[in-house]
PDB file of C-alpha atoms in Angstrom:
ATOM      1  CA  MET A   1     -44.965  57.145  21.628  1.00 84.00           C
ATOM      2  CA  LEU A   2     -44.188  54.650  24.392  1.00 87.00           C
ATOM      3  CA  LYS A   3     -47.105  55.970  26.453  1.00 89.00           C
ATOM      4  CA  GLN A   4     -49.367  55.699  23.396  1.00 90.00           C
ATOM      5  CA  ILE A   5     -48.247  52.099  22.872  1.00 91.00           C
ATOM      6  CA  LYS A   6     -49.095  51.252  26.484  1.00 91.00           C
ATOM      7  CA  TYR A   7     -52.529  52.825  26.086  1.00 90.00           C
ATOM      8  CA  PHE A   8     -53.054  50.732  22.954  1.00 91.00           C
ATOM      9  CA  GLN A   9     -51.989  47.555  24.789  1.00 92.00           C
ATOM     10  CA  THR A  10     -54.389  48.305  27.633  1.00 91.00           C
ATOM     11  CA  VAL A  11     -57.326  48.839  25.272  1.00 91.00           C
ATOM     12  CA  VAL A  12     -56.622  45.544  23.508  1.00 91.00           C
ATOM     13  CA  ARG A  13     -56.179  43.647  26.789  1.00 90.00           C
ATOM     14  CA  CYS A  14     -59.339  45.116  28.339  1.00 90.00           C
ATOM     15  CA  LYS A  15     -61.267  44.816  25.052  1.00 89.00           C
ATOM     16  CA  SER A  16     -62.864  48.104  26.009  1.00 88.00           C
ATOM     17  CA  PHE A  17     -61.978  51.797  25.691  1.00 89.00           C
ATOM     18  CA  THR A  18     -63.987  52.553  28.826  1.00 88.00           C
ATOM     19  CA  GLU A  19     -62.271  49.968  31.038  1.00 90.00           C
ATOM     20  CA  ALA A  20     -58.851  50.857  29.625  1.00 88.00           C
ATOM     21  CA  ALA A  21     -59.423  54.540  30.340  1.00 89.00           C
ATOM     22  CA  GLU A  22     -60.392  53.766  33.939  1.00 89.00           C
ATOM     23  CA  GLU A  23     -57.304  51.601  34.400  1.00 87.00           C
ATOM     24  CA  CYS A  24     -55.048  54.326  32.978  1.00 88.00           C
ATOM     25  CA  TYR A  25     -56.796  57.114  34.945  1.00 87.00           C
ATOM     26  CA  ILE A  26     -57.652  59.189  31.881  1.00 90.00           C
ATOM     27  CA  SER A  27     -60.880  59.904  30.040  1.00 91.00           C
ATOM     28  CA  GLN A  28     -62.241  57.668  27.308  1.00 89.00           C
ATOM     29  CA  SER A  29     -61.941  60.456  24.740  1.00 90.00           C
ATOM     30  CA  ALA A  30     -58.331  61.085  25.748  1.00 91.00           C
ATOM     31  CA  ILE A  31     -57.280  57.448  25.352  1.00 90.00           C
ATOM     32  CA  SER A  32     -59.077  57.296  22.011  1.00 90.00           C
ATOM     33  CA  GLN A  33     -57.195  60.394  20.855  1.00 92.00           C
ATOM     34  CA  GLN A  34     -53.885  58.886  21.959  1.00 91.00           C
ATOM     35  CA  ILE A  35     -54.459  55.740  19.930  1.00 91.00           C
ATOM     36  CA  ARG A  36     -55.472  57.754  16.868  1.00 91.00           C
ATOM     37  CA  ALA A  37     -52.263  59.751  17.299  1.00 92.00           C
ATOM     38  CA  LEU A  38     -50.324  56.472  17.390  1.00 91.00           C
ATOM     39  CA  GLU A  39     -52.016  55.317  14.197  1.00 91.00           C
ATOM     40  CA  ASN A  40     -51.201  58.621  12.521  1.00 93.00           C
ATOM     41  CA  GLU A  41     -47.564  58.319  13.604  1.00 91.00           C
ATOM     42  CA  LEU A  42     -47.341  54.794  12.192  1.00 91.00           C
ATOM     43  CA  GLY A  43     -49.379  55.590   9.111  1.00 93.00           C
ATOM     44  CA  VAL A  44     -51.581  52.498   9.540  1.00 92.00           C
ATOM     45  CA  LYS A  45     -54.911  51.580  11.120  1.00 93.00           C
ATOM     46  CA  LEU A  46     -54.455  49.387  14.167  1.00 92.00           C
ATOM     47  CA  LEU A  47     -58.125  49.082  15.110  1.00 91.00           C
ATOM     48  CA  LYS A  48     -61.222  48.568  13.009  1.00 91.00           C
ATOM     49  CA  ARG A  49     -63.814  50.609  14.888  1.00 87.00           C
ATOM     50  CA  GLU A  50     -67.492  49.774  14.866  1.00 84.00           C
ATOM     51  CA  LYS A  51     -70.403  51.410  16.697  1.00 77.00           C
ATOM     52  CA  ARG A  52     -69.851  49.873  20.132  1.00 77.00           C
ATOM     53  CA  SER A  53     -66.907  47.602  19.586  1.00 84.00           C
ATOM     54  CA  PHE A  54     -63.622  47.258  17.751  1.00 88.00           C
ATOM     55  CA  SER A  55     -61.351  44.581  16.349  1.00 90.00           C
ATOM     56  CA  LEU A  56     -57.675  44.455  15.506  1.00 91.00           C
ATOM     57  CA  THR A  57     -56.590  44.858  11.930  1.00 92.00           C
ATOM     58  CA  LYS A  58     -53.894  42.475  10.695  1.00 93.00           C
ATOM     59  CA  ALA A  59     -51.394  45.270  11.171  1.00 93.00           C
ATOM     60  CA  GLY A  60     -52.821  45.954  14.636  1.00 91.00           C
ATOM     61  CA  GLU A  61     -52.514  42.298  15.648  1.00 92.00           C
ATOM     62  CA  TYR A  62     -48.896  42.223  14.509  1.00 94.00           C
ATOM     63  CA  PHE A  63     -48.094  45.510  16.223  1.00 93.00           C
ATOM     64  CA  TYR A  64     -49.762  44.427  19.478  1.00 92.00           C
ATOM     65  CA  LYS A  65     -47.750  41.197  19.759  1.00 92.00           C
ATOM     66  CA  LYS A  66     -44.433  42.844  18.882  1.00 92.00           C
ATOM     67  CA  SER A  67     -45.118  45.843  21.134  1.00 91.00           C
ATOM     68  CA  LEU A  68     -45.461  43.569  24.171  1.00 91.00           C
ATOM     69  CA  VAL A  69     -41.933  42.317  23.564  1.00 91.00           C
ATOM     70  CA  LEU A  70     -40.734  45.874  22.946  1.00 90.00           C
ATOM     71  CA  THR A  71     -42.118  47.278  26.201  1.00 89.00           C
ATOM     72  CA  ALA A  72     -40.823  44.309  28.211  1.00 87.00           C
ATOM     73  CA  ASP A  73     -37.343  44.867  26.751  1.00 87.00           C
ATOM     74  CA  PHE A  74     -37.598  48.588  27.462  1.00 86.00           C
ATOM     75  CA  GLU A  75     -38.525  47.982  31.101  1.00 82.00           C
ATOM     76  CA  ARG A  76     -35.588  45.601  31.507  1.00 78.00           C
ATOM     77  CA  LEU A  77     -33.317  48.194  29.902  1.00 83.00           C
ATOM     78  CA  CYS A  78     -34.489  50.862  32.336  1.00 78.00           C
ATOM     79  CA  ASN A  79     -34.115  48.563  35.349  1.00 70.00           C
ATOM     80  CA  GLU A  80     -30.628  47.472  34.348  1.00 70.00           C
ATOM     81  CA  THR A  81     -29.578  51.061  33.683  1.00 75.00           C
ATOM     82  CA  ALA A  82     -30.834  52.064  37.129  1.00 66.00           C
ATOM     83  CA  ARG A  83     -29.030  49.115  38.692  1.00 61.00           C
ATOM     84  CA  ILE A  84     -25.728  50.114  37.064  1.00 63.00           C
ATOM     85  CA  ALA A  85     -26.182  53.727  38.125  1.00 64.00           C
ATOM     86  CA  ASN A  86     -26.862  52.617  41.717  1.00 57.00           C
ATOM     87  CA  ASP A  87     -24.180  49.983  42.013  1.00 53.00           C
ATOM     88  CA  GLY A  88     -24.308  50.042  45.792  1.00 52.00           C
ATOM     89  CA  GLU A  89     -28.038  49.369  46.082  1.00 58.00           C
ATOM     90  CA  LYS A  90     -29.323  46.373  47.959  1.00 72.00           C
ATOM     91  CA  ARG A  91     -30.108  43.195  46.072  1.00 83.00           C
ATOM     92  CA  LEU A  92     -32.255  40.386  47.394  1.00 92.00           C
ATOM     93  CA  ARG A  93     -30.446  37.046  47.104  1.00 94.00           C
ATOM     94  CA  ILE A  94     -32.638  33.983  47.648  1.00 96.00           C
ATOM     95  CA  GLY A  95     -31.747  30.304  47.885  1.00 94.00           C
ATOM     96  CA  TYR A  96     -34.148  27.360  47.722  1.00 91.00           C
ATOM     97  CA  LEU A  97     -34.045  23.569  47.753  1.00 87.00           C
ATOM     98  CA  LYS A  98     -33.447  21.813  44.443  1.00 83.00           C
ATOM     99  CA  ARG A  99     -36.005  19.118  45.162  1.00 75.00           C
ATOM    100  CA  TYR A 100     -38.740  21.436  46.442  1.00 78.00           C
ATOM    101  CA  GLY A 101     -41.861  20.950  44.335  1.00 70.00           C
ATOM    102  CA  GLY A 102     -44.196  23.617  45.738  1.00 76.00           C
ATOM    103  CA  GLN A 103     -45.218  26.825  43.988  1.00 84.00           C
ATOM    104  CA  GLU A 104     -45.098  29.148  47.006  1.00 89.00           C
ATOM    105  CA  LEU A 105     -41.667  30.588  46.249  1.00 90.00           C
ATOM    106  CA  GLN A 106     -42.617  31.418  42.661  1.00 90.00           C
ATOM    107  CA  HIS A 107     -45.735  33.272  43.808  1.00 92.00           C
ATOM    108  CA  ALA A 108     -43.795  35.120  46.503  1.00 94.00           C
ATOM    109  CA  VAL A 109     -41.132  36.260  44.024  1.00 94.00           C
ATOM    110  CA  ALA A 110     -43.828  37.440  41.602  1.00 94.00           C
ATOM    111  CA  GLU A 111     -45.636  39.396  44.346  1.00 94.00           C
ATOM    112  CA  PHE A 112     -42.398  40.920  45.632  1.00 94.00           C
ATOM    113  CA  SER A 113     -41.321  41.951  42.116  1.00 92.00           C
ATOM    114  CA  ALA A 114     -44.703  43.577  41.505  1.00 91.00           C
ATOM    115  CA  LYS A 115     -44.368  45.548  44.746  1.00 91.00           C
ATOM    116  CA  TYR A 116     -40.685  46.428  44.239  1.00 89.00           C
ATOM    117  CA  PRO A 117     -40.090  46.367  40.463  1.00 86.00           C
ATOM    118  CA  ASP A 118     -36.721  48.119  40.803  1.00 79.00           C
ATOM    119  CA  ALA A 119     -35.332  45.690  43.391  1.00 85.00           C
ATOM    120  CA  PRO A 120     -32.874  43.237  41.782  1.00 86.00           C
ATOM    121  CA  ILE A 121     -33.397  39.570  42.757  1.00 91.00           C
ATOM    122  CA  ASP A 122     -30.809  36.801  42.448  1.00 92.00           C
ATOM    123  CA  ILE A 123     -32.063  33.229  42.911  1.00 93.00           C
ATOM    124  CA  VAL A 124     -29.987  30.079  43.361  1.00 92.00           C
ATOM    125  CA  ASN A 125     -30.857  26.525  44.351  1.00 90.00           C
ATOM    126  CA  GLY A 126     -29.018  23.754  46.121  1.00 89.00           C
ATOM    127  CA  ASN A 127     -29.243  20.937  48.590  1.00 88.00           C
ATOM    128  CA  HIS A 128     -29.648  21.492  52.312  1.00 88.00           C
ATOM    129  CA  GLU A 129     -25.923  21.725  53.074  1.00 89.00           C
ATOM    130  CA  GLU A 130     -25.188  23.944  50.069  1.00 91.00           C
ATOM    131  CA  LEU A 131     -27.876  26.407  51.130  1.00 92.00           C
ATOM    132  CA  TYR A 132     -26.614  26.369  54.707  1.00 91.00           C
ATOM    133  CA  ASP A 133     -23.091  27.233  53.523  1.00 92.00           C
ATOM    134  CA  LEU A 134     -24.348  29.977  51.202  1.00 93.00           C
ATOM    135  CA  LEU A 135     -26.211  31.570  54.088  1.00 93.00           C
ATOM    136  CA  ARG A 136     -23.396  31.045  56.576  1.00 90.00           C
ATOM    137  CA  PHE A 137     -20.811  32.723  54.342  1.00 91.00           C
ATOM    138  CA  GLY A 138     -23.087  35.595  53.321  1.00 90.00           C
ATOM    139  CA  ASP A 139     -23.593  34.583  49.686  1.00 92.00           C
ATOM    140  CA  VAL A 140     -27.409  34.710  49.998  1.00 94.00           C
ATOM    141  CA  ASP A 141     -29.712  36.798  52.181  1.00 95.00           C
ATOM    142  CA  LEU A 142     -32.500  34.277  52.786  1.00 96.00           C
ATOM    143  CA  VAL A 143     -33.063  30.585  52.113  1.00 95.00           C
ATOM    144  CA  LEU A 144     -36.125  28.356  51.908  1.00 93.00           C
ATOM    145  CA  ASN A 145     -34.834  25.157  53.476  1.00 90.00           C
ATOM    146  CA  ASP A 146     -35.902  22.130  55.447  1.00 87.00           C
ATOM    147  CA  GLN A 147     -34.946  21.912  59.103  1.00 87.00           C
ATOM    148  CA  ARG A 148     -32.236  19.342  59.780  1.00 85.00           C
ATOM    149  CA  ARG A 149     -30.471  21.182  62.601  1.00 83.00           C
ATOM    150  CA  ALA A 150     -31.602  22.667  65.886  1.00 84.00           C
ATOM    151  CA  PHE A 151     -32.523  26.344  65.556  1.00 89.00           C
ATOM    152  CA  SER A 152     -29.634  28.745  66.183  1.00 88.00           C
ATOM    153  CA  ASP A 153     -29.777  32.236  67.681  1.00 90.00           C
ATOM    154  CA  GLU A 154     -27.398  33.339  64.924  1.00 92.00           C
ATOM    155  CA  TYR A 155     -30.287  33.113  62.458  1.00 94.00           C
ATOM    156  CA  VAL A 156     -33.894  34.169  62.245  1.00 94.00           C
ATOM    157  CA  ASN A 157     -35.755  30.865  61.965  1.00 93.00           C
ATOM    158  CA  LEU A 158     -39.200  31.506  60.490  1.00 93.00           C
ATOM    159  CA  PRO A 159     -41.356  28.339  60.391  1.00 92.00           C
ATOM    160  CA  LEU A 160     -43.478  28.216  57.238  1.00 90.00           C
ATOM    161  CA  MET A 161     -45.208  24.847  57.209  1.00 87.00           C
ATOM    162  CA  ILE A 162     -44.852  21.247  58.288  1.00 86.00           C
ATOM    163  CA  CYS A 163     -45.479  19.321  55.079  1.00 81.00           C
ATOM    164  CA  ASN A 164     -46.173  15.741  54.156  1.00 86.00           C
ATOM    165  CA  CYS A 165     -43.585  14.098  51.912  1.00 88.00           C
ATOM    166  CA  TYR A 166     -44.514  12.313  48.703  1.00 91.00           C
ATOM    167  CA  ILE A 167     -42.887  10.169  46.105  1.00 93.00           C
ATOM    168  CA  GLU A 168     -43.450  10.499  42.385  1.00 93.00           C
ATOM    169  CA  ILE A 169     -43.398   7.274  40.426  1.00 94.00           C
ATOM    170  CA  SER A 170     -44.365   6.157  36.924  1.00 94.00           C
ATOM    171  CA  ASN A 171     -48.050   5.548  36.323  1.00 92.00           C
ATOM    172  CA  ARG A 172     -46.999   2.212  34.832  1.00 91.00           C
ATOM    173  CA  SER A 173     -45.676   1.008  38.183  1.00 93.00           C
ATOM    174  CA  PRO A 174     -48.049  -1.145  40.267  1.00 92.00           C
ATOM    175  CA  VAL A 175     -47.111   1.061  43.240  1.00 92.00           C
ATOM    176  CA  SER A 176     -48.910   3.957  41.535  1.00 90.00           C
ATOM    177  CA  ARG A 177     -52.229   2.350  42.448  1.00 90.00           C
ATOM    178  CA  LEU A 178     -51.592   2.942  46.143  1.00 92.00           C
ATOM    179  CA  GLU A 179     -52.783   6.023  48.014  1.00 91.00           C
ATOM    180  CA  SER A 180     -49.771   5.813  50.359  1.00 93.00           C
ATOM    181  CA  VAL A 181     -46.623   3.740  50.598  1.00 94.00           C
ATOM    182  CA  ASN A 182     -44.315   2.916  53.503  1.00 95.00           C
ATOM    183  CA  VAL A 183     -40.598   3.615  53.289  1.00 95.00           C
ATOM    184  CA  GLU A 184     -39.826  -0.037  54.000  1.00 93.00           C
ATOM    185  CA  ASP A 185     -41.971  -1.184  51.054  1.00 94.00           C
ATOM    186  CA  LEU A 186     -39.713   0.684  48.602  1.00 95.00           C
ATOM    187  CA  LYS A 187     -36.522  -1.249  49.394  1.00 93.00           C
ATOM    188  CA  ASN A 188     -36.502  -2.938  45.981  1.00 94.00           C
ATOM    189  CA  THR A 189     -37.163   0.278  44.010  1.00 95.00           C
ATOM    190  CA  PRO A 190     -34.284   2.723  43.365  1.00 96.00           C
ATOM    191  CA  CYS A 191     -34.582   6.125  45.031  1.00 97.00           C
ATOM    192  CA  ILE A 192     -33.715   9.022  42.690  1.00 96.00           C
ATOM    193  CA  LEU A 193     -32.204  11.944  44.604  1.00 94.00           C
ATOM    194  CA  VAL A 194     -31.684  15.468  43.298  1.00 91.00           C
ATOM    195  CA  ALA A 195     -28.125  16.417  44.215  1.00 90.00           C
ATOM    196  CA  SER A 196     -24.990  17.953  42.739  1.00 86.00           C
ATOM    197  CA  ARG A 197     -21.933  15.686  42.635  1.00 88.00           C
ATOM    198  CA  ASN A 198     -20.347  17.087  45.770  1.00 88.00           C
ATOM    199  CA  GLN A 199     -23.589  16.690  47.735  1.00 88.00           C
ATOM    200  CA  GLN A 200     -24.567  13.170  46.662  1.00 93.00           C
ATOM    201  CA  GLU A 201     -23.039  11.499  49.717  1.00 93.00           C
ATOM    202  CA  ASN A 202     -24.709  13.923  52.135  1.00 90.00           C
ATOM    203  CA  GLU A 203     -28.117  13.381  50.553  1.00 91.00           C
ATOM    204  CA  LEU A 204     -27.650   9.604  50.442  1.00 94.00           C
ATOM    205  CA  VAL A 205     -26.738   9.474  54.134  1.00 94.00           C
ATOM    206  CA  TYR A 206     -29.739  11.620  55.072  1.00 92.00           C
ATOM    207  CA  TYR A 207     -32.302   9.648  53.064  1.00 93.00           C
ATOM    208  CA  ARG A 208     -30.806   6.329  54.151  1.00 94.00           C
ATOM    209  CA  ASP A 209     -30.188   6.980  57.840  1.00 94.00           C
ATOM    210  CA  VAL A 210     -32.887   9.558  58.667  1.00 91.00           C
ATOM    211  CA  VAL A 211     -35.731   8.934  56.209  1.00 92.00           C
ATOM    212  CA  GLY A 212     -35.059   5.198  56.068  1.00 93.00           C
ATOM    213  CA  PHE A 213     -34.704   4.255  52.395  1.00 95.00           C
ATOM    214  CA  SER A 214     -32.651   1.072  52.161  1.00 92.00           C
ATOM    215  CA  GLY A 215     -32.526   0.318  48.436  1.00 92.00           C
ATOM    216  CA  GLU A 216     -30.365   1.530  45.580  1.00 96.00           C
ATOM    217  CA  PHE A 217     -29.787   5.271  45.106  1.00 97.00           C
ATOM    218  CA  LEU A 218     -29.588   7.112  41.784  1.00 97.00           C
ATOM    219  CA  PHE A 219     -28.872  10.803  41.270  1.00 96.00           C
ATOM    220  CA  ALA A 220     -30.103  13.649  39.067  1.00 94.00           C
ATOM    221  CA  GLU A 221     -28.856  17.219  38.770  1.00 89.00           C
ATOM    222  CA  ASN A 222     -32.331  18.785  38.936  1.00 88.00           C
ATOM    223  CA  LEU A 223     -35.950  17.915  39.623  1.00 87.00           C
ATOM    224  CA  ASP A 224     -36.978  17.765  35.969  1.00 88.00           C
ATOM    225  CA  GLU A 225     -34.217  15.249  35.201  1.00 93.00           C
ATOM    226  CA  ALA A 226     -35.236  13.156  38.213  1.00 93.00           C
ATOM    227  CA  ARG A 227     -38.849  13.139  37.069  1.00 92.00           C
ATOM    228  CA  LEU A 228     -37.859  12.052  33.578  1.00 94.00           C
ATOM    229  CA  MET A 229     -35.907   9.162  35.102  1.00 96.00           C
ATOM    230  CA  ALA A 230     -38.950   8.185  37.149  1.00 95.00           C
ATOM    231  CA  ALA A 231     -41.172   8.384  34.079  1.00 94.00           C
ATOM    232  CA  GLY A 232     -38.735   5.963  32.415  1.00 94.00           C
ATOM    233  CA  MET A 233     -39.320   3.435  35.225  1.00 95.00           C
ATOM    234  CA  LYS A 234     -35.861   3.890  36.749  1.00 96.00           C
ATOM    235  CA  GLY A 235     -37.180   4.484  40.261  1.00 96.00           C
ATOM    236  CA  PHE A 236     -39.095   6.972  42.398  1.00 96.00           C
ATOM    237  CA  VAL A 237     -38.410  10.596  43.361  1.00 94.00           C
ATOM    238  CA  PRO A 238     -38.954  11.944  46.901  1.00 90.00           C
ATOM    239  CA  VAL A 239     -40.732  15.265  46.373  1.00 83.00           C
ATOM    240  CA  GLU A 240     -41.673  17.768  49.011  1.00 68.00           C
ATOM    241  CA  GLY A 241     -44.091  20.652  48.905  1.00 59.00           C
ATOM    242  CA  ALA A 242     -46.817  22.434  50.788  1.00 45.00           C
ATOM    243  CA  GLY A 243     -49.101  19.519  51.506  1.00 43.00           C
ATOM    244  CA  GLN A 244     -49.159  18.112  48.008  1.00 47.00           C
ATOM    245  CA  THR A 245     -46.887  16.969  45.248  1.00 42.00           C
ATOM    246  CA  VAL A 246     -46.649  18.833  41.973  1.00 43.00           C
ATOM    247  CA  ARG A 247     -47.480  16.609  39.029  1.00 47.00           C
ATOM    248  CA  PHE A 248     -45.063  16.305  36.110  1.00 48.00           C
ATOM    249  CA  GLY A 249     -47.409  15.902  33.149  1.00 56.00           C
ATOM    250  CA  THR A 250     -49.479  12.705  33.170  1.00 73.00           C
ATOM    251  CA  ALA A 251     -46.618  10.194  33.250  1.00 88.00           C
ATOM    252  CA  LEU A 252     -46.134  10.303  37.023  1.00 91.00           C
ATOM    253  CA  CYS A 253     -48.299   9.707  40.057  1.00 89.00           C
ATOM    254  CA  GLY A 254     -47.800  11.312  43.465  1.00 89.00           C
ATOM    255  CA  ILE A 255     -48.135   9.011  46.494  1.00 92.00           C
ATOM    256  CA  LEU A 256     -48.035   9.918  50.182  1.00 93.00           C
ATOM    257  CA  LEU A 257     -44.843   8.645  51.828  1.00 94.00           C
ATOM    258  CA  CYS A 258     -45.205   6.973  55.222  1.00 94.00           C
ATOM    259  CA  ARG A 259     -43.035   5.312  57.843  1.00 92.00           C
ATOM    260  CA  ASN A 260     -44.745   2.667  59.956  1.00 92.00           C
ATOM    261  CA  ASN A 261     -48.038   3.777  58.365  1.00 92.00           C
ATOM    262  CA  ARG A 262     -47.570   7.379  59.516  1.00 94.00           C
ATOM    263  CA  PRO A 263     -46.876  10.204  57.034  1.00 92.00           C
ATOM    264  CA  VAL A 264     -43.256  11.322  56.773  1.00 91.00           C
ATOM    265  CA  ARG A 265     -43.242  15.047  57.433  1.00 88.00           C
ATOM    266  CA  ARG A 266     -40.769  17.867  56.903  1.00 84.00           C
ATOM    267  CA  ASN A 267     -40.517  21.252  58.604  1.00 88.00           C
ATOM    268  CA  TYR A 268     -39.912  24.080  56.114  1.00 89.00           C
ATOM    269  CA  CYS A 269     -38.524  27.408  57.244  1.00 92.00           C
ATOM    270  CA  ALA A 270     -37.138  30.647  55.945  1.00 94.00           C
ATOM    271  CA  PHE A 271     -33.710  31.375  57.410  1.00 95.00           C
ATOM    272  CA  TRP A 272     -31.613  34.533  57.415  1.00 95.00           C
ATOM    273  CA  LYS A 273     -28.859  35.942  59.598  1.00 94.00           C
ATOM    274  CA  THR A 274     -30.019  38.060  62.503  1.00 93.00           C
ATOM    275  CA  ASP A 275     -27.473  40.761  61.612  1.00 91.00           C
ATOM    276  CA  ASN A 276     -28.557  41.008  57.964  1.00 90.00           C
ATOM    277  CA  ALA A 277     -29.307  44.671  57.302  1.00 85.00           C
ATOM    278  CA  ASN A 278     -30.948  44.184  53.902  1.00 89.00           C
ATOM    279  CA  PRO A 279     -34.371  45.900  54.213  1.00 87.00           C
ATOM    280  CA  TYR A 280     -35.917  43.582  51.633  1.00 93.00           C
ATOM    281  CA  VAL A 281     -35.346  40.385  53.627  1.00 94.00           C
ATOM    282  CA  VAL A 282     -38.118  40.782  56.205  1.00 93.00           C
ATOM    283  CA  GLU A 283     -40.496  42.108  53.555  1.00 93.00           C
ATOM    284  CA  PHE A 284     -39.931  39.072  51.347  1.00 95.00           C
ATOM    285  CA  ALA A 285     -40.160  36.686  54.304  1.00 94.00           C
ATOM    286  CA  ASP A 286     -43.578  38.111  55.206  1.00 94.00           C
ATOM    287  CA  ILE A 287     -44.788  37.660  51.630  1.00 94.00           C
ATOM    288  CA  LEU A 288     -43.446  34.090  51.544  1.00 93.00           C
ATOM    289  CA  LYS A 289     -45.118  33.229  54.856  1.00 93.00           C
ATOM    290  CA  LEU A 290     -48.479  34.423  53.550  1.00 91.00           C
ATOM    291  CA  GLN A 291     -48.107  32.123  50.538  1.00 89.00           C
ATOM    292  CA  PHE A 292     -47.749  29.146  52.881  1.00 85.00           C
ATOM    293  CA  GLN A 293     -50.570  30.283  55.154  1.00 82.00           C
ATOM    294  CA  ASP A 294     -52.914  30.320  52.157  1.00 63.00           C
ATOM    295  CA  LYS A 295     -52.353  26.542  51.944  1.00 58.00           C
ATOM    296  CA  LEU A 296     -53.650  25.949  55.473  1.00 51.00           C
TER     297      LEU A 296
END
């Protein structure tokens, strides 16, 4: 029945028996027979067939929506069962920056999962120093991080992109009317940093002494919280991404951050230990690099 349900889902999604049959690599008559067999098993009509088209019955619409949840749960059940049975199999453990606003990592994870659906992925986030410690002590396999140290031979240092930095600030702020803003012009506006409690001092020192912010500093546990604070006119959020900031609804405006009228830039890399034997690491790194190259 599960195969019949998947055939039914494909027909509904494609809105065509012909296209669904091609996608499932069976004949049109065969897929039609499978769906009729499903209807007979359920004792209800799922599709109202016409000469060259079809529509869902009320029962069919209900069954379609619930079946999507059912098959997703079934796939998770199978994957988890396989994971338990193969307790020693390799997992891919990824770390990324809390304040990173780009979409490249999400797309890379989605592409990797589509290619290796049975490969378990664990994802954590943190500040620069937290990610460095996780990698150093072997708690993650690969991190997406900004470069604050000189490259080390102990790690594979894969450059991804040198990105402009932005701030996000409320649309109600007069600063939002600017196309770019200098670090020194923000001295009277609080800077909202994304940092856990034990990393607040490290982040403050970096943004004060290296980036050059000289005003008050506020802290948020995650990027969404920081953006809500900015939307409430409590300050601005430094946000980094692949050449552009990611908007948070319509309440915030992204502005290019400069120092002495030159854009502040950050070098993003993927890092992993040179002696890491996990076969998925290089594969994922290649996928991630392609995501960044698409932005060029």
